[in-house]
Structure formats: C-alpha cells, structure tokens
Coordinates of C-alpha atoms in Angstrom, one line a residue:
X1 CA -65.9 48.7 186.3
X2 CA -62.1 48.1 186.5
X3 CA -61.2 44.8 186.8
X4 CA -59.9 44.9 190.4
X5 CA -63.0 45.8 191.7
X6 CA -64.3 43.0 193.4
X7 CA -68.1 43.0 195.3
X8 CA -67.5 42.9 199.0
X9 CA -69.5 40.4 200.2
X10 CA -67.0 38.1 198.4
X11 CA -64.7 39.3 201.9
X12 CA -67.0 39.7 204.7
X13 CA -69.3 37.6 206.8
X14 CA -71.9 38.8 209.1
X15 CA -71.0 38.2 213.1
X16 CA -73.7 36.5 215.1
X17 CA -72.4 36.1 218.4
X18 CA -74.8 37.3 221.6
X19 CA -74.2 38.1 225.4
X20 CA -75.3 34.6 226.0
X21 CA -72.6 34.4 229.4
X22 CA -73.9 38.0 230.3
X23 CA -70.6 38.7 230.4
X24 CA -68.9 41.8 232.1
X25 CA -68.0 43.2 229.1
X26 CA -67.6 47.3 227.8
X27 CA -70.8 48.6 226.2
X28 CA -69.9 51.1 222.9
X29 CA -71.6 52.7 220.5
X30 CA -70.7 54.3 217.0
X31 CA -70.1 58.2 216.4
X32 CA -70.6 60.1 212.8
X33 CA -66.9 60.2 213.2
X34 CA -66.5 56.4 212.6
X35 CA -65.1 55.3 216.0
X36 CA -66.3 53.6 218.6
X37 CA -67.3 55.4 221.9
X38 CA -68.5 54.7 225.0
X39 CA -72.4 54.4 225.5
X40 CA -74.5 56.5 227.4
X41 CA -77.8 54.6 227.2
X42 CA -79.1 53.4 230.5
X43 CA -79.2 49.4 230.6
X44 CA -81.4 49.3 233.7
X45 CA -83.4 46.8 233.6
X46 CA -82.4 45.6 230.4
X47 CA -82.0 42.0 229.2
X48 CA -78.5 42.3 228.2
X49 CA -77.8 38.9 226.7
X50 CA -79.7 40.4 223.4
X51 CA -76.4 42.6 223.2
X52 CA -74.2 41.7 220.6
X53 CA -70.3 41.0 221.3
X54 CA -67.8 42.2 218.8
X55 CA -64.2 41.4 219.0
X56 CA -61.0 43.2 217.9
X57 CA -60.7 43.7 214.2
X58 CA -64.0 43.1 213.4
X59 CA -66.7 46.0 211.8
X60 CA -70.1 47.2 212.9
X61 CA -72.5 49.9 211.1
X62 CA -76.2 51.1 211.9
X63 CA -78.0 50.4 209.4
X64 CA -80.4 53.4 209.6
X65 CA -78.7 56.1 207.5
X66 CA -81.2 58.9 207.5
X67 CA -81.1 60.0 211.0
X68 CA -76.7 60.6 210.3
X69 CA -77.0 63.4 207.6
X70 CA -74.1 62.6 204.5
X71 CA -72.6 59.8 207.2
X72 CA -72.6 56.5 207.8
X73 CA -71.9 55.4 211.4
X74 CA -69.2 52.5 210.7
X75 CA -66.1 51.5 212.1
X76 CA -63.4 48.9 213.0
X77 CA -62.9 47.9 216.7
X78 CA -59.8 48.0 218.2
X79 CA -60.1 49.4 221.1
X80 CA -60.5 46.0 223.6
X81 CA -60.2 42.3 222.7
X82 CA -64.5 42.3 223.0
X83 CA -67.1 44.1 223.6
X84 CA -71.0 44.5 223.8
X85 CA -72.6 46.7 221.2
X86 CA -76.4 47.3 220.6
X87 CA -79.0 44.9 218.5
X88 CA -79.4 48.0 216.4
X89 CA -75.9 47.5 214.9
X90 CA -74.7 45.0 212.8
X91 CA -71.4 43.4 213.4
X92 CA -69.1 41.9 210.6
X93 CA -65.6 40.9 209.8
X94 CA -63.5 40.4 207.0
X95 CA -63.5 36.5 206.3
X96 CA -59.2 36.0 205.4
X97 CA -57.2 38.2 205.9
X98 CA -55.0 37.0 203.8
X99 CA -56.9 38.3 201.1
X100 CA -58.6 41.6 202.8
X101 CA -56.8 43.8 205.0
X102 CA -59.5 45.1 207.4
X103 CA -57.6 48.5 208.0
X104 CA -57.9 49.2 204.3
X105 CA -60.9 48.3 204.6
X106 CA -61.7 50.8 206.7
X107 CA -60.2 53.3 204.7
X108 CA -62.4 52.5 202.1
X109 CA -65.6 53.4 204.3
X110 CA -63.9 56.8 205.3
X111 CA -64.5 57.8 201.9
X112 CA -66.9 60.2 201.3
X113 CA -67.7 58.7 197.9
X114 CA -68.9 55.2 200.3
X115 CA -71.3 57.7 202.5
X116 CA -73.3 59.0 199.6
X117 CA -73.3 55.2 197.9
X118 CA -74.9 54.3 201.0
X119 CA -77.2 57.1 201.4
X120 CA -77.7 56.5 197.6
X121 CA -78.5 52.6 198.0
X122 CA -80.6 53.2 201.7
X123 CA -84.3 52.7 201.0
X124 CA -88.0 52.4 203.1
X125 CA -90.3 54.8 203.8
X126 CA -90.6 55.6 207.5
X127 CA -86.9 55.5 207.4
X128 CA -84.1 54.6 204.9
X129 CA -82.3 51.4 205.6
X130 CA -78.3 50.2 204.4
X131 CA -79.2 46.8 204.4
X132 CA -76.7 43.7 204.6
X133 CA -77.2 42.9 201.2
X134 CA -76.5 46.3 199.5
X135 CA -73.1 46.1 202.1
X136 CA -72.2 42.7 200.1
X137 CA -72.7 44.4 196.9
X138 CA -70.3 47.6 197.8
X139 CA -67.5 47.0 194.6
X140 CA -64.1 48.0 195.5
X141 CA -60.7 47.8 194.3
X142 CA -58.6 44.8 196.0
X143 CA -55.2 44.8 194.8
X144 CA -52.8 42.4 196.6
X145 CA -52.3 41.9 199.9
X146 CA -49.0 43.5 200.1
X147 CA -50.2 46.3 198.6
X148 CA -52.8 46.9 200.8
X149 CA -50.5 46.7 203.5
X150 CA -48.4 49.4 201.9
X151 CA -51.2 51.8 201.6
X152 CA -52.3 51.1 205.3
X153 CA -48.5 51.9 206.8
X154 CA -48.6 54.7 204.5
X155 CA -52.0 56.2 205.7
X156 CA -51.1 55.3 209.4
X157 CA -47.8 57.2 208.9
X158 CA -49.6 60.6 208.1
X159 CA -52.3 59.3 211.4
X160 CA -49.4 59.1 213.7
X161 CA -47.8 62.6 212.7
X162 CA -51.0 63.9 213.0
X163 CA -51.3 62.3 216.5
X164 CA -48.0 63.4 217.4
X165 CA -48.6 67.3 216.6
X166 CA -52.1 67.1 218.5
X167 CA -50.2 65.5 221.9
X168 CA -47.5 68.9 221.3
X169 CA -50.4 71.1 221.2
X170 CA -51.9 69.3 224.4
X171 CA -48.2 69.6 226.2
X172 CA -48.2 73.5 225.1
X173 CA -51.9 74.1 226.6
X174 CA -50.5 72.4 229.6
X175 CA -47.6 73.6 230.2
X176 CA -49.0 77.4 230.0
X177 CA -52.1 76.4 232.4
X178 CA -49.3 75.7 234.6
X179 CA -48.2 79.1 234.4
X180 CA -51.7 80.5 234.4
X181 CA -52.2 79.3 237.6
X182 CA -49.1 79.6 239.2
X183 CA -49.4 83.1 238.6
X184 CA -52.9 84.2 238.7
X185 CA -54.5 81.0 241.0
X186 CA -51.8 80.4 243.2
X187 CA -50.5 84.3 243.1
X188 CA -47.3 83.1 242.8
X189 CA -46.3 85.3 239.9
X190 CA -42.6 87.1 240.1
X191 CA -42.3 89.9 241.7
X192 CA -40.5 92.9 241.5
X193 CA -37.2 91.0 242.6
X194 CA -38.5 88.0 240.6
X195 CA -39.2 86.1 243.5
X196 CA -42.7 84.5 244.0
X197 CA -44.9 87.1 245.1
X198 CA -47.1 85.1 247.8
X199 CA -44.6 82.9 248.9
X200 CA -42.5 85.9 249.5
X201 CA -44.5 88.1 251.6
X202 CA -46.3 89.8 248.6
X203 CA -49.5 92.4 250.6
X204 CA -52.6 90.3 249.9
X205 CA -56.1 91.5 250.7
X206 CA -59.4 90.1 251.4
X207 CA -62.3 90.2 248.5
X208 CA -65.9 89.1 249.4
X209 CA -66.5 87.9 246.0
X210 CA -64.2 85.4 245.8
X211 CA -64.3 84.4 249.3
X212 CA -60.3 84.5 250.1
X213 CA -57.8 86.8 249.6
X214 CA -56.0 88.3 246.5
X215 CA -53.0 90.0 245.7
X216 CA -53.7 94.0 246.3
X217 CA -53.7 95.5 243.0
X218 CA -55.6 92.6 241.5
X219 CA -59.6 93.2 241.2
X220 CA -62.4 91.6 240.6
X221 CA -63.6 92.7 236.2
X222 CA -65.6 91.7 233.2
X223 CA -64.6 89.7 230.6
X224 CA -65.6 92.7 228.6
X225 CA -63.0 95.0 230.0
X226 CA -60.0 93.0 228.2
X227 CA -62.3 92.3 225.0
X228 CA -65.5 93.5 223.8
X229 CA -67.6 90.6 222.1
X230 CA -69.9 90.4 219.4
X231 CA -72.0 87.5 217.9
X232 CA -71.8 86.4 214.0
X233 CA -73.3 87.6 211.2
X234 CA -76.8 85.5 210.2
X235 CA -75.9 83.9 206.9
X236 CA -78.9 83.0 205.1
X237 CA -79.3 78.8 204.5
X238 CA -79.4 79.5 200.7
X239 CA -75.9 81.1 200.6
X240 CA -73.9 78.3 201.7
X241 CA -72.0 76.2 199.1
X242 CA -69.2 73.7 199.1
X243 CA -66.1 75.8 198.3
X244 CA -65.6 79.9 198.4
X245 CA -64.9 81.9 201.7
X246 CA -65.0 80.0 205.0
X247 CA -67.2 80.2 207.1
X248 CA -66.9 79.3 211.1
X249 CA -70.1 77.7 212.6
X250 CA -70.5 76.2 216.0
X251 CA -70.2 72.6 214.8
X252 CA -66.4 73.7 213.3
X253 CA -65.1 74.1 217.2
X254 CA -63.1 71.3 218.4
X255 CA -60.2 70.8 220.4
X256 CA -60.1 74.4 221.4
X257 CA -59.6 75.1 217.6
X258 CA -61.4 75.5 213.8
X259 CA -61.5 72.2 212.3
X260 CA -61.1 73.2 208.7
X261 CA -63.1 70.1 207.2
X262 CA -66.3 71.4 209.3
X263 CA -66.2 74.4 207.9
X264 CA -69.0 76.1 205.2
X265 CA -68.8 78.8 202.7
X266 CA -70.6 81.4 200.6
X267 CA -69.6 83.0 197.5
X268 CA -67.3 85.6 197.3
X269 CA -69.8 88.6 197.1
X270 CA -71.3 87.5 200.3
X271 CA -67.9 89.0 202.2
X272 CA -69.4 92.6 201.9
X273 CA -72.1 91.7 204.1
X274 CA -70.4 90.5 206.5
X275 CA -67.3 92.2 206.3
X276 CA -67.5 93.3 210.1
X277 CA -67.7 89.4 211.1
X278 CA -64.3 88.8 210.1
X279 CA -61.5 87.2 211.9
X280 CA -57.6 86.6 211.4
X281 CA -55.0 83.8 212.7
X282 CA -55.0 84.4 216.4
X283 CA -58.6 85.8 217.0
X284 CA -60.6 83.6 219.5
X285 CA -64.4 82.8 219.0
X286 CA -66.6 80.9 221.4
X287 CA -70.1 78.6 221.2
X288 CA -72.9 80.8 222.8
X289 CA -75.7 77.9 222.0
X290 CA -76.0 74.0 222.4
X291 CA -74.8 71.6 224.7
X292 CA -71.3 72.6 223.4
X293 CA -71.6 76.7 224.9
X294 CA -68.8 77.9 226.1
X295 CA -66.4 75.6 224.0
X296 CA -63.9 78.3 222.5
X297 CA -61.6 77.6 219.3
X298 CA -58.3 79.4 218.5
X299 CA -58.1 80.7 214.5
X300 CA -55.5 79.3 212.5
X301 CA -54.1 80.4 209.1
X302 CA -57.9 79.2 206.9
X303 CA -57.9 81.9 204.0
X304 CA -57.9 85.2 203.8
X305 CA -61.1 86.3 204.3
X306 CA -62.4 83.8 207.5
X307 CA -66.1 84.5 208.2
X308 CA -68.0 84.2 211.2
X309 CA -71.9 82.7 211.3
X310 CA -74.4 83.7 213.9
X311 CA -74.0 82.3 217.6
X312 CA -70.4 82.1 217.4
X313 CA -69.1 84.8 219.2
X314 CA -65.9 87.0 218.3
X315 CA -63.3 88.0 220.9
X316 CA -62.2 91.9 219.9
X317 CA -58.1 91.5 220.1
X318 CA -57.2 94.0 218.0
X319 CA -55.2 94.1 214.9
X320 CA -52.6 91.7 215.9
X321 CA -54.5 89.2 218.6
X322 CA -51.2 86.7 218.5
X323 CA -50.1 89.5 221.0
X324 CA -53.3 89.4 223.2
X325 CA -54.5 85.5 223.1
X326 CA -52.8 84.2 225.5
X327 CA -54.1 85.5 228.6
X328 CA -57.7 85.6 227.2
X329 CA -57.4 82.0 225.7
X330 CA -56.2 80.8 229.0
X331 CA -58.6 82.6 231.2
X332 CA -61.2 80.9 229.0
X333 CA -60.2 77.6 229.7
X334 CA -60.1 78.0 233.5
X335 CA -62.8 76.1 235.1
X336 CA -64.3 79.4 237.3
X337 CA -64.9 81.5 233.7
X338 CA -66.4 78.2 232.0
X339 CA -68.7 77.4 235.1
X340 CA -69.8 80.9 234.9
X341 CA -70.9 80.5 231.6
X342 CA -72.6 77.4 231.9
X343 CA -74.1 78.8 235.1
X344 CA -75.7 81.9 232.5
X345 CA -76.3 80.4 229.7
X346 CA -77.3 76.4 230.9
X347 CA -75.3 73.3 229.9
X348 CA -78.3 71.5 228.3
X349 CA -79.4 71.2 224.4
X350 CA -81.3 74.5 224.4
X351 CA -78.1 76.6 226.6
X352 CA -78.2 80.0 225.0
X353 CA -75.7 82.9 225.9
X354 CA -75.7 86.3 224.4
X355 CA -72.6 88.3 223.5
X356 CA -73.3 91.0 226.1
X357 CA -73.8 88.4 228.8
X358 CA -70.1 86.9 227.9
X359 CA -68.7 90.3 228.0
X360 CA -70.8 90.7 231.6
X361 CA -69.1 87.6 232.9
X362 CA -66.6 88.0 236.0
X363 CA -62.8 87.1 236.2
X364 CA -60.2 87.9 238.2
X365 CA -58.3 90.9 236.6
X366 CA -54.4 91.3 237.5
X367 CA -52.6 94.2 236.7
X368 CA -51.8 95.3 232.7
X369 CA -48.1 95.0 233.9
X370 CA -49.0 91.4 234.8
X371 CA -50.7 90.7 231.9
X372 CA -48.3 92.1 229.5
X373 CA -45.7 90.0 230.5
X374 CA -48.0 87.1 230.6
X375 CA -48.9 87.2 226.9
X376 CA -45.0 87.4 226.0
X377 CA -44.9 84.3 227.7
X378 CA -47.4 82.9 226.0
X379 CA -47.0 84.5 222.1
X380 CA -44.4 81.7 221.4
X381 CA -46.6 78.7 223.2
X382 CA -49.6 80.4 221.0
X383 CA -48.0 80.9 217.9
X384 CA -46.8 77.1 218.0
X385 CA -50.3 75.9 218.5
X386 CA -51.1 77.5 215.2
X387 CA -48.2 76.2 213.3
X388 CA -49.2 72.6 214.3
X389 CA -52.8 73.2 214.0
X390 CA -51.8 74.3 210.3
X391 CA -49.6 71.6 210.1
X392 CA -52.5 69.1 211.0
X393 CA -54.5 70.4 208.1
X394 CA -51.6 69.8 205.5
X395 CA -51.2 66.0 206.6
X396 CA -55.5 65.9 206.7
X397 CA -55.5 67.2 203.5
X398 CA -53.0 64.4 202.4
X399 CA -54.5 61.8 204.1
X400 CA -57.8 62.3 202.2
X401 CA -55.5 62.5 199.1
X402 CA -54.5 59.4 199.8
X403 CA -58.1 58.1 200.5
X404 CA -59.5 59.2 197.4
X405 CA -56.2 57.7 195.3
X406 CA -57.6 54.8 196.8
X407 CA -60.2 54.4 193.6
X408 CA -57.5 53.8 191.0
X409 CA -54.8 51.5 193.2
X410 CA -53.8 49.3 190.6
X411 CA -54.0 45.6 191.1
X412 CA -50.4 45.0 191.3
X413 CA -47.8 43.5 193.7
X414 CA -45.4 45.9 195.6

C-alpha cells in the first residue's frame, strides 16, 4: 500500500441527527447514479421524526448493496442547506476539511474500482450488507489539501463543459419544437409567398379525427408511411462482454440519445448475425417495453458497426437519415405521438409495444414539400446535437481518466 493511502474512517464521522422538530423539511432519496433525488415513497401515516436530517456537504449511502447490481447508492448533498432522508440510509461527513475535501471525496466513490470493493467487502445471507465499519476501513490516497482542491476544479471543469454542451443541446431541441409547432401545430408554416399560411388566409378544412380543422393538403397517416420500423435482434445473455461492437439496449436511452457508458457488446463474429440490426449516426431507435416506452434516442458517431438488441426499435431512414431525422425526431417528441404510444402500449412496468403497432400509430402528415423543407431546417440543429453529444463522450471519457488517475496522485503539494 502506498504510503499516502490513509483508512477513511481516520476522516469521517457518522451523522446522528433525527426529525426530532418534525420539521418541514425536503424528503430525498439516493439513485444508482449517485445523486440525490426526490422521494416517491408515501409518508402517510408515518412517524416522520425517525427520518434522518442531512445537511449540505455531508454523505449518505444504503448500506444494502445487493439489490443495486455493480453500484453503490452514495452521494454528497448539495442540493439544500438540509434535508430528511430515510432510516435505511446512513448519513456521514468528513470530520476537517482542512484535511479531507468532501468533493474529492466523492470522486473517490465514483470510481468503479470503490463499487466492486464494496460489493467485494458486503456480506450476510438474506442480503449483503456495506457496513459502517468496512466504510472506515476504505484506504485511499490523501495527498494535500491543495492538491485535492486542484484535482476537484480540474474534474469540475470537464463537469461544467459537459453541462454547458447538454443546456446547447436542450436550446437546439427547443428552438426546433418551436418551429415544429409553428408550422405543423399552429399551421403557421410559410407559404407560397412566405407569409404565414393560417394567419394569412391559407384554405383550411375540417377532419373528424382531430376534432378541428387542418390545412387542406395535410392528412391524417401512419407513422409507418414516413418510416418502416423494425424491433432488434435477440442477442443471446452469453454473448455479451465488456469491450467489442456496441450494442444499444433500452437502459442505454437517455436524454433523447445513446449514452455510450450504458452500452454492451459482443464479439466481433456476432455482427453477421445481426448484420440487419444495424444503425448509423443519425438513425433514431425507440423503447417499445418498460415504464420508459416510448423514450426515443438519437445515434451519435459510437463505432462503426452500432448494434441494436431486442425491444429497441429501429426507425428505417435510409442511407443518409441526418437528412430525414428531423421531422421524425420531432414528431416523436410531440406529446399527441407519445400519448398515443403510451395509450397502446401502457405506461406501467410491464408497457409492451410491438414494431408494427409503432408503425400503425397516427400523426398528422403535411405535405413532402413541407417536410422537405422542414428537415433542411432542421439538418444543421440535428447534426449539432450530434457533434455535442460526441463532444460529451470525449470530456466523459476524460473525466473518468481523471477519476481513475486518482489511484496514483502523489502525496505532494501543488
């Protein structure tokens, strides 16, 4: 063991305090992602002055580690100056910070080499158990203070950019639904002399399906007449691996995109099997099971070869779908198409939706003059998205760099 390692229960001290005052205080929970959320549970009824209170810049963890998979629920509050957490969590903090800096602390727990220590150390029978006293015997490196504090800006730094590219992508998304529905909610698209067409006396007629009246050469289509749709390919569980050709699954969707670290793989020979589940930068796929159906992601530069597992479905948009994602993307979004697939398929745990009922599902269809010019629109606002989405995974895959670096920091001043 180097000889900055130090155990950390020399630094931390367990937090004791209850709801004594029955305070009106936030209730939170922990997520796999180490943050803190918002609970859900239902306190009715509940004597809430067994809740425990945890203040800003102090820890909590569940001890229970075999209901989480590889993760340990852990993180640092920040979020108010107190709140109430459950007795099923225990609350710490670092004892001088002077010594310990509690956000490099935290870094330390987002490694992944802490979750398998502490899957490694859990024990008990009816279910494994991170006790307080394995916490306190967690070695880690503690250089200097200052040093610390360098690392921390420096990891923060990376955070921020990466914050900063995902409230771009958010602007973009907005800015186009503004279009979307100028155009094809509000019909106030231009028309031939660039004018708004409604606004401007554009012929508008009534349609019985929608219950109000639409411009005259819209009408009333599938999902499945601007893209066919097909569901994965069935990967069996003894072909995935840690590295090789990626692999999207429902749990890599978020934020309307592929989160690269979700992703799973199989070997290279596997790609011949499934080499009509592929998809490109640009293609769109969708959740068609879960609580999460109907959540779609946009593909961004992965590999060459990106797979696609079973119950993810895969939008057809041709060759080069950067030219044909826009309006598809953005009809997919809209709250009528997403109400229509929760309205098939159920927004519950056990929600199903098949890949010919997606394809079945109604929208309003303008004309392919329309949507031509939409997508030019929206090419640059799409292609954008990607490049931050690949910038994202450059500064992720530094900041876990930087987190595993974090083993050999040398006890040294800056």
């Amino acid at each position: 063991m180097k000889s900055n390692y130090k155990p950390l229960g020399k630094y931390i001290q367990p937090v004791v305090g209850r709801n004594n005052d029955l305070g009106d205080l936030p209730l939170v929970g922990l997520s796999i992602q180490k943050k803190f959320i918002p609970s859900i549970a239902n306190t009715i009824g509940t004597d809430m002055s067994t809740y425990r209170i945890i203040e800003r810049n102090q820890f909590a963890y569940g001890p229970v580690t075999s209901r989480n998979g590889d993760k340990i629920t852990i993180a640092l509050f920040n979020d108010f100056d107190k709140a109430l957490i459950s007795q099923a969590y225990i609350p710490f903090e670092v004892k001088d910070h002077r010594e310990l800096d509690p956000e490099y602390l935290m870094m330390w727990f987002r490694r992944p080499e802490f979750d398998r220590y502490a899957r490694f150390k859990s024990h008990g029978s009816a279910r494994e158990i991170f006790d307080w006293e394995e916490m306190c015997n967690v070695m880690l490196p503690v250089p200097h203070i200052d040093k610390q504090r360098e690392i921390v800006k420096e990891y923060n730094t990376i955070q921020n950019r990466i914050a900063l590219n995902q409230q771009l992508i958010q602007k973009l998304e907005e800015t186009a639904q503004v279009i979307y529905k100028q155009w094809f909610v509000e019909f106030e698209f231009p028309d031939e002399s660039g004018k708004p067409y409604k606004s401007n006396g554009g012929e508008m007629i009534w349609n019985e399906e929608l219950g109000k009246e639409i411009p005259k050469d819209f009408q009333i289509a599938s999902i499945g007449k601007y893209s066919k749709v097909k569901s994965g390919f069935a990967f069996k569980s003894e072909w995935w691996q840690s590295s090789g050709i990626p692999v999207i699954k429902i749990g890599s969707i978020n934020n309307n995109t592929i989160d690269a670290y979700s992703l799973d793989f199989v070997s290279n020979d596997k790609v011949e099997k499934a080499k009509n589940y592929i998809v490109q930068e640009g293609d769109i796929v969708i959740a068609m099971t879960g609580a999460t159906i109907g959540k779609i992601g946009l593909v961004p530069e992965l590999n060459d070869t990106i797979l696609v597992n079973q119950r993810v479905g895969m939008f057809d948009l041709g060759r080069k779908p950067i030219e044909r994602a826009a309006f598809l993307y953005f009809n997919l979004l809209h709250d009528f198409v997403q109400n229509e697939i929760k309205s098939v398929g159920g927004d519950s745990a056990q929600a199903n939706i098949s890949y010919s009922q997606i394809q079945e599902i109604q929208m309003l269809y303008p004309t392919s003059d329309l949507i031509q010019k939409f997508n030019r629109i929206g090419k640059p606002i799409i292609e954008t998205i990607l490049r931050k989405i690949k910038g994202n995974q450059k500064l992720t895959e530094l900041k876990e760099l930087l987190l595993s670096k974090l083993a050999t920091v040398e006890n040294l001043r800056v």
